[in-house]
Amino acid sequence: MERNSELIKILIPAVGGQGGGVLTEWLVQAFLLEGFEVQAIGLPGLSQRGGSTVYYLEAHPRVNSNQKQIIFSQYPVPGDVDVILAQEFLELGRALEAGYGSERTVVVSSTHRIYSTLEKTPISSGIYSNENLKKLATTFSSLFIAFNALEIAKENGMDELGVNAILLGALGASEALPISEVNYIKAIEEAGVAVGSNVKAFRIGWNYVKSRKYTEPKASFQKSWEEFKKERAEKLAPRSGDEYLKLISEIEVEYPIRLREILAEALFRLIDYQDVGYAKKYLNELESIYYIDKEMKGGFRLTEIFAKNLALWMTYEDGIRVADLKIRPERFKRIKEEMRLRPDQAFRVTDYLKPDAEEIYGLLPNFLVAPIIYITETSFFQNLWPKNKKLTLEQKPITTSFSGFLRLWLLSKLKFMRPYSYRYHKEHSLIKKYKANVEKFAKINYDIGCLIAKSGQMIKGYGKVRRRTMDAFGRFLDNVITPLVEFEKKNRKGFSLTLEIGEKSLNLIAASIDGIDKAEGLTKDLLREKAA
């Protein structure tokens, strides 16, 4: 790699607690072995807490006593970094966004993701696009080497800390630094941290880049339609699997190709969640929306959006579902694989559960619970029992023990009670409102119908969070969309205002549940302004 000076500058954007300090130490030792003077510093961040932390290293060939002493900088300068070595893909994005990449920067990064709080907080997906990160890295680098180092580490029986040595090997093989393979390995040995496994990981990274595998990403294998159906059917009980395939044969006749995989996956989940009758109920609910779509010739966009959100909503996670998922054999198999246990090793799984009162009584029959809930919502009861006094039932079942497993197994067998439960009644009452509003507004304007169908994605979470999203959903329909549509029907041609404010409102709510307050305020202010 050509440089304007002998000074080498390396930036390591890292994730706290993932071994960035050890990776930096290896590079320092390797430069010292090559006869360089070197300085490294860890810049302030959320080290050891899974947040961003940055290491910066500068190296220069050792000078004679007669020459001027090298004074190293403690901070990287944007546009003046020779190498960026990133443990995680979004951390690379942060470094590039800050301007550290340039046409002379070599970038080596793992493409795996550790999602940030800001990505996980939104109600809808807030995950930053990997494709955008790749474009950014390609633009601001002279050489861009990227591959999923975490996946490679796991394939070779290593944990996430193996990523560091794999990336070091990849950097060494890129020949971006004047360090020999021998001295890289010596540096790992002198650091004394898990030497055997880290040397192995280094060689894996070195060989991966030398063989240029990173330039040839594996093409994802696309299952055929027949394989897709068969795979889903085999995961169900034999009788349910046969019924599933019968339903699939019906949707193959009645629905376009564009929708069949969405519906096939939805039917599989619904049968797995409840039973075949529940899957048929889903198709019945979908039917009227599909007819509207055909009449309005909208290209089935409305049906596609509604079908996805309806399936997710109908498979809400109550205590029965949670218990069912906790005791599945594939869960224990996955845990054992992740812990890399031998076949003869035993392990224990303790689940920490803290359902609140509504999650508990929500499993009971609606005819018993509804009258009691009505009483608790009266002002008299509210004065006796303040709202901030919440009941919870903390449990710590050892799921791998007989008693712990039995408790969850018995709970999972209460599926037959679900359609009669208070929670089911509450969820499906709002689903009914959702469907009615999609039908109503789609007939007024197809795009508004699609907007309402899309709004179903805001119903997410558990316990208090889910109840808040359900409240936000109702307010969105009643206090944002309905008044805007009524105003435009009387005063304007078209519904551009409803669509604009509706989309803004969904974005506000996606960023935070409290966004519904802003959405309502925005709507009121706008209608007041238009009426003046």
Short mmCIF file of C-alpha atoms in Angstrom, two decimals:
data_model
loop_
_atom_site.label_atom_id
_atom_site.label_comp_id
_atom_site.label_asym_id
_atom_site.label_seq_id
_atom_site.Cartn_x
_atom_site.Cartn_y
_atom_site.Cartn_z
CA MET A 1 0.00 0.00 0.00
CA GLU A 2 1.43 3.38 -1.01
CA ARG A 3 1.58 6.14 1.59
CA ASN A 4 2.56 9.80 1.58
CA SER A 5 4.68 9.30 4.71
CA GLU A 6 6.19 6.51 6.81
CA LEU A 7 3.66 7.09 9.58
CA ILE A 8 0.96 4.41 9.64
CA LYS A 9 -2.45 5.23 11.16
CA ILE A 10 -4.94 2.52 12.11
CA LEU A 11 -8.43 3.04 13.45
CA ILE A 12 -10.28 0.16 15.18
CA PRO A 13 -13.97 0.93 15.73
CA ALA A 14 -15.06 -1.77 18.16
CA VAL A 15 -17.83 -3.01 20.42
CA GLY A 16 -17.28 -2.88 24.17
CA GLY A 17 -16.55 -6.24 25.76
CA GLN A 18 -15.70 -7.96 22.46
CA GLY A 19 -11.90 -7.96 22.78
CA GLY A 20 -10.95 -4.77 20.92
CA GLY A 21 -8.21 -4.09 23.46
CA VAL A 22 -6.59 -7.47 22.82
CA LEU A 23 -6.79 -6.94 19.05
CA THR A 24 -5.02 -3.60 19.49
CA GLU A 25 -2.37 -5.19 21.68
CA TRP A 26 -1.62 -7.78 18.99
CA LEU A 27 -1.03 -5.03 16.45
CA VAL A 28 1.22 -3.11 18.85
CA GLN A 29 3.32 -6.22 19.52
CA ALA A 30 3.54 -7.04 15.81
CA PHE A 31 4.81 -3.54 14.98
CA LEU A 32 7.38 -3.72 17.79
CA LEU A 33 8.61 -7.07 16.44
CA GLU A 34 9.03 -5.42 13.03
CA GLY A 35 11.17 -2.68 14.58
CA PHE A 36 8.59 0.11 14.64
CA GLU A 37 7.85 2.68 17.27
CA VAL A 38 4.16 2.50 18.09
CA GLN A 39 1.51 4.10 20.25
CA ALA A 40 -2.07 2.95 20.81
CA ILE A 41 -4.89 4.50 22.76
CA GLY A 42 -8.46 3.53 23.59
CA LEU A 43 -10.78 6.48 23.08
CA PRO A 44 -13.72 7.00 25.48
CA GLY A 45 -16.73 4.81 24.81
CA LEU A 46 -18.97 2.21 26.43
CA SER A 47 -16.26 -0.38 26.92
CA GLN A 48 -17.42 -3.64 28.57
CA ARG A 49 -21.07 -2.62 28.09
CA GLY A 50 -21.68 -3.65 24.50
CA GLY A 51 -21.52 -0.08 23.17
CA SER A 52 -19.17 1.75 20.84
CA THR A 53 -15.53 2.12 21.79
CA VAL A 54 -12.65 3.13 19.54
CA TYR A 55 -8.95 2.25 19.47
CA TYR A 56 -6.40 4.27 17.53
CA LEU A 57 -2.87 3.22 16.73
CA GLU A 58 0.05 5.01 15.05
CA ALA A 59 3.32 3.34 14.05
CA HIS A 60 6.56 4.61 12.50
CA PRO A 61 9.89 2.92 11.68
CA ARG A 62 12.23 3.33 14.64
CA VAL A 63 14.44 6.41 14.28
CA ASN A 64 18.14 6.83 15.12
CA SER A 65 19.21 8.89 18.11
CA ASN A 66 20.38 11.60 15.69
CA GLN A 67 16.99 11.90 14.08
CA LYS A 68 14.06 13.96 15.33
CA GLN A 69 11.89 12.05 17.80
CA ILE A 70 8.48 10.94 16.59
CA ILE A 71 5.53 12.58 18.36
CA PHE A 72 2.40 10.51 17.94
CA SER A 73 -1.13 11.89 17.87
CA GLN A 74 -3.70 10.56 20.33
CA TYR A 75 -6.61 11.17 17.99
CA PRO A 76 -7.35 10.12 14.40
CA VAL A 77 -7.86 12.83 11.81
CA PRO A 78 -10.79 12.47 9.36
CA GLY A 79 -9.57 11.58 5.88
CA ASP A 80 -6.11 10.68 7.16
CA VAL A 81 -6.39 7.04 8.25
CA ASP A 82 -4.53 4.25 6.43
CA VAL A 83 -6.44 1.26 7.82
CA ILE A 84 -9.85 0.81 9.39
CA LEU A 85 -10.22 -2.58 11.11
CA ALA A 86 -13.84 -3.00 12.26
CA GLN A 87 -15.18 -5.69 14.57
CA GLU A 88 -18.80 -5.05 13.60
CA PHE A 89 -20.45 -3.61 10.51
CA LEU A 90 -22.36 -0.65 11.97
CA GLU A 91 -19.25 0.43 13.86
CA LEU A 92 -17.55 0.63 10.47
CA GLY A 93 -20.46 2.78 9.31
CA ARG A 94 -19.97 5.16 12.25
CA ALA A 95 -16.28 5.57 11.40
CA LEU A 96 -17.02 6.22 7.73
CA GLU A 97 -19.82 8.64 8.57
CA ALA A 98 -17.33 10.57 10.72
CA GLY A 99 -15.16 10.95 7.61
CA TYR A 100 -12.24 8.64 8.46
CA GLY A 101 -12.38 6.73 5.18
CA SER A 102 -10.71 8.01 2.00
CA GLU A 103 -9.48 6.85 -1.38
CA ARG A 104 -6.29 5.54 0.28
CA THR A 105 -7.89 3.71 3.23
CA VAL A 106 -7.86 -0.09 3.43
CA VAL A 107 -11.03 -1.29 5.16
CA VAL A 108 -11.27 -4.74 6.75
CA SER A 109 -14.53 -5.52 8.52
CA SER A 110 -16.78 -8.27 9.73
CA THR A 111 -20.29 -7.97 8.29
CA HIS A 112 -22.10 -9.44 11.30
CA ARG A 113 -24.32 -7.11 13.32
CA ILE A 114 -24.74 -6.40 17.02
CA TYR A 115 -27.85 -4.25 16.95
CA SER A 116 -27.69 -0.90 18.70
CA THR A 117 -30.33 0.34 21.15
CA LEU A 118 -31.56 2.87 18.60
CA GLU A 119 -32.12 0.05 16.10
CA LYS A 120 -33.99 -2.13 18.60
CA THR A 121 -36.11 0.62 20.19
CA PRO A 122 -38.50 1.52 17.30
CA ILE A 123 -41.80 -0.34 17.17
CA SER A 124 -41.23 -1.06 13.48
CA SER A 125 -37.85 -2.21 12.20
CA GLY A 126 -35.11 0.35 12.83
CA ILE A 127 -32.25 -1.82 11.58
CA TYR A 128 -29.82 0.04 9.34
CA SER A 129 -29.38 -1.39 5.87
CA ASN A 130 -26.25 -3.50 5.27
CA GLU A 131 -26.40 -2.59 1.59
CA ASN A 132 -26.04 1.10 2.43
CA LEU A 133 -23.04 0.30 4.62
CA LYS A 134 -21.41 -1.70 1.80
CA LYS A 135 -21.90 1.17 -0.67
CA LEU A 136 -20.41 3.62 1.82
CA ALA A 137 -17.38 1.41 2.50
CA THR A 138 -16.77 0.76 -1.19
CA THR A 139 -16.87 4.49 -1.94
CA PHE A 140 -14.51 5.54 0.85
CA SER A 141 -11.74 2.95 0.57
CA SER A 142 -8.98 1.83 -1.74
CA LEU A 143 -9.56 -1.80 -0.76
CA PHE A 144 -12.65 -3.15 0.99
CA ILE A 145 -12.50 -6.63 2.55
CA ALA A 146 -15.72 -7.67 4.27
CA PHE A 147 -17.07 -11.04 5.38
CA ASN A 148 -19.01 -12.50 8.29
CA ALA A 149 -16.20 -13.30 10.70
CA LEU A 150 -18.62 -14.33 13.46
CA GLU A 151 -20.21 -16.96 11.22
CA ILE A 152 -16.77 -18.29 10.27
CA ALA A 153 -15.76 -18.41 13.93
CA LYS A 154 -18.85 -20.44 14.86
CA GLU A 155 -18.35 -22.79 11.91
CA ASN A 156 -14.93 -23.54 13.35
CA GLY A 157 -16.12 -24.12 16.93
CA MET A 158 -15.14 -20.68 18.30
CA ASP A 159 -17.08 -18.03 20.17
CA GLU A 160 -17.46 -14.35 19.22
CA LEU A 161 -13.99 -13.47 20.55
CA GLY A 162 -12.51 -15.55 17.73
CA VAL A 163 -13.60 -12.73 15.39
CA ASN A 164 -10.61 -10.61 16.44
CA ALA A 165 -7.93 -13.08 15.39
CA ILE A 166 -9.80 -13.87 12.17
CA LEU A 167 -9.86 -10.14 11.31
CA LEU A 168 -6.18 -9.82 12.20
CA GLY A 169 -5.41 -12.68 9.80
CA ALA A 170 -7.52 -10.99 7.11
CA LEU A 171 -5.66 -7.72 7.62
CA GLY A 172 -2.32 -9.49 7.46
CA ALA A 173 -3.25 -11.27 4.23
CA SER A 174 -4.31 -7.96 2.66
CA GLU A 175 -0.66 -6.81 2.89
CA ALA A 176 -1.90 -3.38 3.95
CA LEU A 177 0.73 -3.29 6.72
CA PRO A 178 4.48 -4.01 6.57
CA ILE A 179 4.21 -6.92 9.01
CA SER A 180 5.15 -10.51 8.24
CA GLU A 181 2.90 -13.49 8.94
CA VAL A 182 5.51 -14.78 11.40
CA ASN A 183 5.44 -11.61 13.48
CA TYR A 184 1.65 -11.49 13.57
CA ILE A 185 1.68 -15.00 15.06
CA LYS A 186 4.51 -14.12 17.47
CA ALA A 187 2.48 -11.12 18.64
CA ILE A 188 -0.46 -13.40 19.46
CA GLU A 189 1.85 -15.75 21.33
CA GLU A 190 3.50 -12.94 23.33
CA ALA A 191 0.11 -11.49 24.34
CA GLY A 192 -0.64 -14.88 25.94
CA VAL A 193 -4.42 -14.78 25.50
CA ALA A 194 -5.91 -18.13 24.37
CA VAL A 195 -2.87 -18.58 22.13
CA GLY A 196 -3.83 -21.89 20.51
CA SER A 197 -7.33 -20.91 19.42
CA ASN A 198 -6.29 -17.40 18.38
CA VAL A 199 -3.44 -18.63 16.20
CA LYS A 200 -5.89 -21.05 14.59
CA ALA A 201 -8.37 -18.20 14.04
CA PHE A 202 -5.61 -15.99 12.59
CA ARG A 203 -4.70 -18.64 10.01
CA ILE A 204 -8.39 -19.05 9.09
CA GLY A 205 -8.68 -15.30 8.42
CA TRP A 206 -5.36 -15.25 6.54
CA ASN A 207 -6.32 -18.17 4.28
CA TYR A 208 -9.83 -16.79 3.73
CA VAL A 209 -8.47 -13.56 2.25
CA LYS A 210 -5.51 -15.14 0.43
CA SER A 211 -7.96 -17.46 -1.35
CA ARG A 212 -10.10 -14.37 -2.13
CA LYS A 213 -13.25 -16.02 -0.79
CA TYR A 214 -14.44 -12.65 0.45
CA THR A 215 -14.95 -11.54 -3.15
CA GLU A 216 -17.22 -14.50 -3.83
CA PRO A 217 -20.12 -14.39 -1.36
CA LYS A 218 -22.12 -17.56 -1.26
CA ALA A 219 -25.33 -17.36 -3.23
CA SER A 220 -28.33 -17.95 -1.03
CA PHE A 221 -30.07 -21.18 -1.83
CA GLN A 222 -33.63 -20.59 -2.93
CA LYS A 223 -35.94 -23.44 -2.03
CA SER A 224 -38.41 -24.55 -4.64
CA TRP A 225 -42.11 -24.09 -3.94
CA GLU A 226 -42.60 -27.84 -3.48
CA GLU A 227 -39.70 -28.05 -1.03
CA PHE A 228 -41.03 -25.03 0.84
CA LYS A 229 -44.47 -26.63 1.31
CA LYS A 230 -43.06 -30.01 2.28
CA GLU A 231 -40.66 -28.55 4.82
CA ARG A 232 -43.45 -26.63 6.57
CA ALA A 233 -45.84 -29.59 6.53
CA GLU A 234 -43.22 -31.90 8.09
CA LYS A 235 -42.80 -29.55 11.05
CA LEU A 236 -46.47 -29.98 11.95
CA ALA A 237 -48.19 -33.01 13.46
CA PRO A 238 -49.06 -35.59 10.72
CA ARG A 239 -52.79 -34.81 10.60
CA SER A 240 -52.18 -31.05 10.77
CA GLY A 241 -49.54 -31.38 8.05
CA ASP A 242 -52.04 -33.04 5.71
CA GLU A 243 -54.63 -30.34 6.42
CA TYR A 244 -51.98 -27.69 5.84
CA LEU A 245 -51.21 -29.06 2.38
CA LYS A 246 -54.95 -29.06 1.56
CA LEU A 247 -55.17 -25.38 2.47
CA ILE A 248 -52.08 -24.70 0.35
CA SER A 249 -53.73 -26.38 -2.65
CA GLU A 250 -56.69 -24.00 -2.18
CA ILE A 251 -54.58 -20.85 -2.09
CA GLU A 252 -52.68 -22.04 -5.18
CA VAL A 253 -55.98 -21.92 -7.06
CA GLU A 254 -57.51 -18.81 -5.51
CA TYR A 255 -54.55 -16.46 -4.97
CA PRO A 256 -51.83 -15.11 -7.32
CA ILE A 257 -48.25 -16.39 -7.17
CA ARG A 258 -47.15 -13.13 -5.57
CA LEU A 259 -49.10 -13.99 -2.41
CA ARG A 260 -48.76 -17.75 -2.08
CA GLU A 261 -45.51 -17.90 -0.05
CA ILE A 262 -46.76 -15.21 2.33
CA LEU A 263 -50.00 -17.13 2.86
CA ALA A 264 -48.22 -20.48 3.13
CA GLU A 265 -45.97 -19.16 5.89
CA ALA A 266 -48.93 -17.51 7.62
CA LEU A 267 -50.99 -20.73 7.56
CA PHE A 268 -48.06 -22.72 8.94
CA ARG A 269 -47.63 -20.31 11.84
CA LEU A 270 -51.34 -20.20 12.62
CA ILE A 271 -51.69 -23.99 12.69
CA ASP A 272 -48.56 -24.29 14.82
CA TYR A 273 -49.93 -21.57 17.11
CA GLN A 274 -53.47 -22.91 17.49
CA ASP A 275 -55.00 -25.37 14.98
CA VAL A 276 -56.28 -25.81 11.43
CA GLY A 277 -59.59 -24.11 12.27
CA TYR A 278 -57.69 -20.99 13.30
CA ALA A 279 -55.85 -20.98 9.96
CA LYS A 280 -59.19 -21.22 8.15
CA LYS A 281 -60.47 -18.28 10.19
CA TYR A 282 -57.45 -16.30 8.94
CA LEU A 283 -58.34 -17.09 5.32
CA ASN A 284 -61.94 -16.05 5.93
CA GLU A 285 -60.80 -12.70 7.36
CA LEU A 286 -58.52 -12.20 4.37
CA GLU A 287 -61.15 -13.00 1.76
CA SER A 288 -63.05 -9.70 1.79
CA ILE A 289 -59.83 -7.66 1.57
CA TYR A 290 -58.74 -9.76 -1.40
CA TYR A 291 -62.06 -9.10 -3.17
CA ILE A 292 -61.63 -5.35 -2.70
CA ASP A 293 -58.12 -5.64 -4.11
CA LYS A 294 -59.38 -7.47 -7.19
CA GLU A 295 -62.16 -4.94 -7.77
CA MET A 296 -59.85 -1.95 -7.45
CA LYS A 297 -57.06 -3.61 -9.46
CA GLY A 298 -54.37 -2.46 -7.06
CA GLY A 299 -51.87 -5.18 -7.89
CA PHE A 300 -52.64 -6.98 -4.58
CA ARG A 301 -50.52 -4.57 -2.54
CA LEU A 302 -53.37 -4.15 -0.05
CA THR A 303 -53.80 -7.91 0.42
CA GLU A 304 -50.07 -8.46 0.84
CA ILE A 305 -49.71 -5.84 3.59
CA PHE A 306 -52.89 -6.92 5.37
CA ALA A 307 -52.04 -10.64 5.16
CA LYS A 308 -48.63 -10.17 6.80
CA ASN A 309 -49.84 -7.99 9.64
CA LEU A 310 -52.97 -10.04 10.30
CA ALA A 311 -50.96 -13.27 10.64
CA LEU A 312 -48.54 -11.65 13.07
CA TRP A 313 -51.38 -10.16 15.08
CA MET A 314 -53.34 -13.41 15.28
CA THR A 315 -50.26 -15.20 16.66
CA TYR A 316 -49.84 -12.82 19.61
CA GLU A 317 -47.64 -14.27 22.35
CA ASP A 318 -49.65 -15.07 25.45
CA GLY A 319 -48.53 -17.23 28.40
CA ILE A 320 -49.56 -20.39 26.53
CA ARG A 321 -47.42 -19.53 23.54
CA VAL A 322 -44.42 -18.54 25.67
CA ALA A 323 -44.61 -21.86 27.56
CA ASP A 324 -44.85 -23.78 24.28
CA LEU A 325 -41.75 -22.07 22.85
CA LYS A 326 -39.74 -22.52 26.06
CA ILE A 327 -40.02 -26.33 26.07
CA ARG A 328 -39.47 -27.09 22.38
CA PRO A 329 -36.66 -29.60 21.71
CA GLU A 330 -35.08 -27.34 19.10
CA ARG A 331 -34.61 -24.67 21.77
CA PHE A 332 -32.60 -27.00 24.00
CA LYS A 333 -30.65 -28.21 20.98
CA ARG A 334 -29.79 -24.63 20.02
CA ILE A 335 -28.70 -23.79 23.56
CA LYS A 336 -26.48 -26.87 23.66
CA GLU A 337 -24.89 -25.97 20.32
CA GLU A 338 -24.28 -22.38 21.38
CA MET A 339 -22.62 -23.57 24.59
CA ARG A 340 -20.63 -26.12 22.53
CA LEU A 341 -21.34 -28.91 25.00
CA ARG A 342 -20.28 -32.50 24.49
CA PRO A 343 -23.03 -35.15 24.15
CA ASP A 344 -22.25 -36.44 27.67
CA GLN A 345 -22.41 -32.99 29.31
CA ALA A 346 -25.51 -31.90 31.21
CA PHE A 347 -26.75 -28.32 31.42
CA ARG A 348 -29.45 -26.40 33.25
CA VAL A 349 -31.79 -23.76 31.86
CA THR A 350 -33.50 -21.33 34.23
CA ASP A 351 -36.16 -19.09 32.70
CA TYR A 352 -36.93 -15.76 34.33
CA LEU A 353 -40.60 -14.90 33.88
CA LYS A 354 -42.47 -11.92 35.34
CA PRO A 355 -45.99 -11.77 33.88
CA ASP A 356 -48.18 -8.92 35.08
CA ALA A 357 -51.76 -9.29 36.25
CA GLU A 358 -53.37 -8.85 32.83
CA GLU A 359 -51.10 -11.44 31.26
CA ILE A 360 -52.26 -13.89 33.94
CA TYR A 361 -55.99 -13.22 34.04
CA GLY A 362 -55.95 -12.77 30.25
CA LEU A 363 -55.76 -16.57 30.01
CA LEU A 364 -59.03 -17.01 31.90
CA PRO A 365 -62.47 -17.19 30.23
CA ASN A 366 -63.77 -13.83 29.03
CA PHE A 367 -67.21 -14.29 30.63
CA LEU A 368 -65.55 -14.50 34.04
CA VAL A 369 -62.95 -11.76 33.63
CA ALA A 370 -64.84 -9.08 31.67
CA PRO A 371 -67.30 -8.17 34.50
CA ILE A 372 -64.44 -7.92 37.00
CA ILE A 373 -62.42 -5.70 34.65
CA TYR A 374 -65.47 -3.48 34.24
CA ILE A 375 -65.60 -3.00 38.02
CA THR A 376 -61.86 -2.30 38.29
CA GLU A 377 -62.15 0.49 35.74
CA THR A 378 -64.69 2.42 37.80
CA SER A 379 -63.56 5.54 39.66
CA PHE A 380 -64.54 3.96 43.01
CA PHE A 381 -62.12 1.05 42.49
CA GLN A 382 -59.38 3.29 41.11
CA ASN A 383 -59.46 5.29 44.34
CA LEU A 384 -59.11 2.10 46.37
CA TRP A 385 -56.34 0.61 44.18
CA PRO A 386 -54.02 3.22 42.64
CA LYS A 387 -52.91 2.63 39.07
CA ASN A 388 -49.24 2.64 39.99
CA LYS A 389 -49.71 -0.40 42.22
CA LYS A 390 -49.07 -3.17 39.69
CA LEU A 391 -49.30 -6.88 40.39
CA THR A 392 -46.73 -9.25 38.93
CA LEU A 393 -45.99 -12.93 39.43
CA GLU A 394 -42.26 -13.54 39.26
CA GLN A 395 -41.26 -17.12 38.40
CA LYS A 396 -37.94 -18.87 37.84
CA PRO A 397 -38.73 -22.36 36.52
CA ILE A 398 -35.74 -24.60 35.87
CA THR A 399 -36.94 -25.70 32.46
CA THR A 400 -34.55 -28.64 32.24
CA SER A 401 -35.87 -30.12 35.51
CA PHE A 402 -38.92 -32.40 35.67
CA SER A 403 -41.01 -30.01 37.78
CA GLY A 404 -40.05 -26.90 35.76
CA PHE A 405 -40.68 -28.61 32.44
CA LEU A 406 -43.99 -30.04 33.68
CA ARG A 407 -45.29 -26.62 34.74
CA LEU A 408 -44.63 -25.14 31.30
CA TRP A 409 -45.86 -28.26 29.50
CA LEU A 410 -49.19 -28.16 31.34
CA LEU A 411 -49.56 -24.46 30.52
CA SER A 412 -48.81 -25.12 26.84
CA LYS A 413 -51.65 -27.68 26.77
CA LEU A 414 -54.23 -24.97 27.49
CA LYS A 415 -54.48 -24.04 23.80
CA PHE A 416 -58.08 -25.25 23.74
CA MET A 417 -58.97 -22.46 26.22
CA ARG A 418 -57.41 -19.67 24.18
CA PRO A 419 -60.44 -18.84 21.94
CA TYR A 420 -62.56 -18.34 25.08
CA SER A 421 -60.03 -16.24 26.97
CA TYR A 422 -60.23 -12.56 27.90
CA ARG A 423 -56.99 -11.85 26.03
CA TYR A 424 -58.29 -13.51 22.85
CA HIS A 425 -61.50 -11.51 23.03
CA LYS A 426 -59.56 -8.26 23.51
CA GLU A 427 -57.09 -8.92 20.68
CA HIS A 428 -59.74 -10.04 18.22
CA SER A 429 -62.03 -7.12 19.01
CA LEU A 430 -59.25 -4.80 17.86
CA ILE A 431 -58.47 -7.05 14.89
CA LYS A 432 -62.12 -6.68 13.88
CA LYS A 433 -61.76 -2.90 14.05
CA TYR A 434 -58.53 -3.12 12.04
CA LYS A 435 -60.15 -5.11 9.26
CA ALA A 436 -63.29 -2.93 9.18
CA ASN A 437 -61.17 0.22 8.81
CA VAL A 438 -59.01 -1.31 6.08
CA GLU A 439 -62.19 -2.18 4.14
CA LYS A 440 -63.82 1.19 4.79
CA PHE A 441 -60.88 3.37 3.80
CA ALA A 442 -59.74 1.19 0.89
CA LYS A 443 -63.14 1.76 -0.72
CA ILE A 444 -62.66 5.52 -0.30
CA ASN A 445 -59.05 5.54 -1.52
CA TYR A 446 -56.84 2.54 -2.25
CA ASP A 447 -53.64 4.16 -0.92
CA ILE A 448 -55.32 5.11 2.35
CA GLY A 449 -56.49 1.51 2.66
CA CYS A 450 -52.89 0.37 2.27
CA LEU A 451 -51.83 2.93 4.88
CA ILE A 452 -54.37 1.54 7.37
CA ALA A 453 -53.26 -2.02 6.57
CA LYS A 454 -49.67 -0.96 7.21
CA SER A 455 -50.64 0.57 10.57
CA GLY A 456 -51.27 -2.93 11.93
CA GLN A 457 -47.51 -3.36 12.32
CA MET A 458 -47.50 -1.02 15.31
CA ILE A 459 -49.16 -3.72 17.47
CA LYS A 460 -46.13 -5.34 19.07
CA GLY A 461 -44.49 -6.23 22.36
CA TYR A 462 -45.65 -7.79 25.61
CA GLY A 463 -47.58 -6.72 28.68
CA LYS A 464 -47.68 -2.98 29.23
CA VAL A 465 -45.87 -2.21 25.97
CA ARG A 466 -48.43 -4.13 23.92
CA ARG A 467 -51.32 -2.46 25.69
CA ARG A 468 -49.81 0.94 24.90
CA THR A 469 -49.38 0.06 21.22
CA MET A 470 -52.99 -1.13 21.06
CA ASP A 471 -54.11 2.17 22.53
CA ALA A 472 -51.90 4.07 20.05
CA PHE A 473 -53.42 2.09 17.18
CA GLY A 474 -56.97 3.00 18.18
CA ARG A 475 -56.04 6.66 18.58
CA PHE A 476 -54.33 6.66 15.19
CA LEU A 477 -57.53 5.47 13.51
CA ASP A 478 -59.94 7.65 15.50
CA ASN A 479 -57.97 10.85 16.01
CA VAL A 480 -55.67 11.03 12.99
CA ILE A 481 -57.01 9.21 9.94
CA THR A 482 -60.77 9.60 10.44
CA PRO A 483 -60.83 13.41 10.94
CA LEU A 484 -58.37 13.94 8.06
CA VAL A 485 -60.44 11.84 5.65
CA GLU A 486 -63.68 13.57 6.71
CA PHE A 487 -62.06 16.97 6.18
CA GLU A 488 -60.73 16.10 2.72
CA LYS A 489 -64.00 14.53 1.60
CA LYS A 490 -65.75 17.85 2.28
CA ASN A 491 -63.10 20.38 1.36
CA ARG A 492 -60.57 18.96 -1.10
CA LYS A 493 -60.09 16.85 -4.18
CA GLY A 494 -58.04 13.78 -3.46
CA PHE A 495 -56.52 12.64 -0.18
CA SER A 496 -52.90 13.81 -0.41
CA LEU A 497 -53.09 15.47 3.02
CA THR A 498 -54.32 12.31 4.74
CA LEU A 499 -51.60 10.23 3.12
CA GLU A 500 -48.88 12.73 4.01
CA ILE A 501 -49.89 13.19 7.66
CA GLY A 502 -50.74 9.48 7.98
CA GLU A 503 -47.23 8.45 6.89
CA LYS A 504 -45.64 11.04 9.18
CA SER A 505 -47.74 9.74 12.06
CA LEU A 506 -46.71 6.14 11.44
CA ASN A 507 -43.06 7.20 11.43
CA LEU A 508 -43.51 9.10 14.69
CA ILE A 509 -45.17 6.09 16.34
CA ALA A 510 -42.54 3.72 14.90
CA ALA A 511 -39.81 5.79 16.55
CA SER A 512 -41.61 5.81 19.91
CA ILE A 513 -45.04 4.84 21.23
CA ASP A 514 -45.34 8.37 22.59
CA GLY A 515 -45.23 9.53 18.97
CA ILE A 516 -49.02 9.14 18.93
CA ASP A 517 -49.25 12.29 21.07
CA LYS A 518 -47.27 14.23 18.47
CA ALA A 519 -49.34 12.71 15.65
CA GLU A 520 -52.60 13.79 17.28
CA GLY A 521 -51.22 17.26 17.93
CA LEU A 522 -50.02 17.55 14.34
CA THR A 523 -53.47 16.58 13.04
CA LYS A 524 -55.34 18.98 15.32
CA ASP A 525 -53.06 21.90 14.48
CA LEU A 526 -53.34 21.23 10.77
CA LEU A 527 -57.15 20.96 10.77
CA ARG A 528 -57.42 24.08 12.92
CA GLU A 529 -55.18 25.95 10.49
CA LYS A 530 -57.14 24.74 7.44
CA ALA A 531 -60.46 25.65 9.07
CA ALA A 532 -59.31 29.20 9.88
#
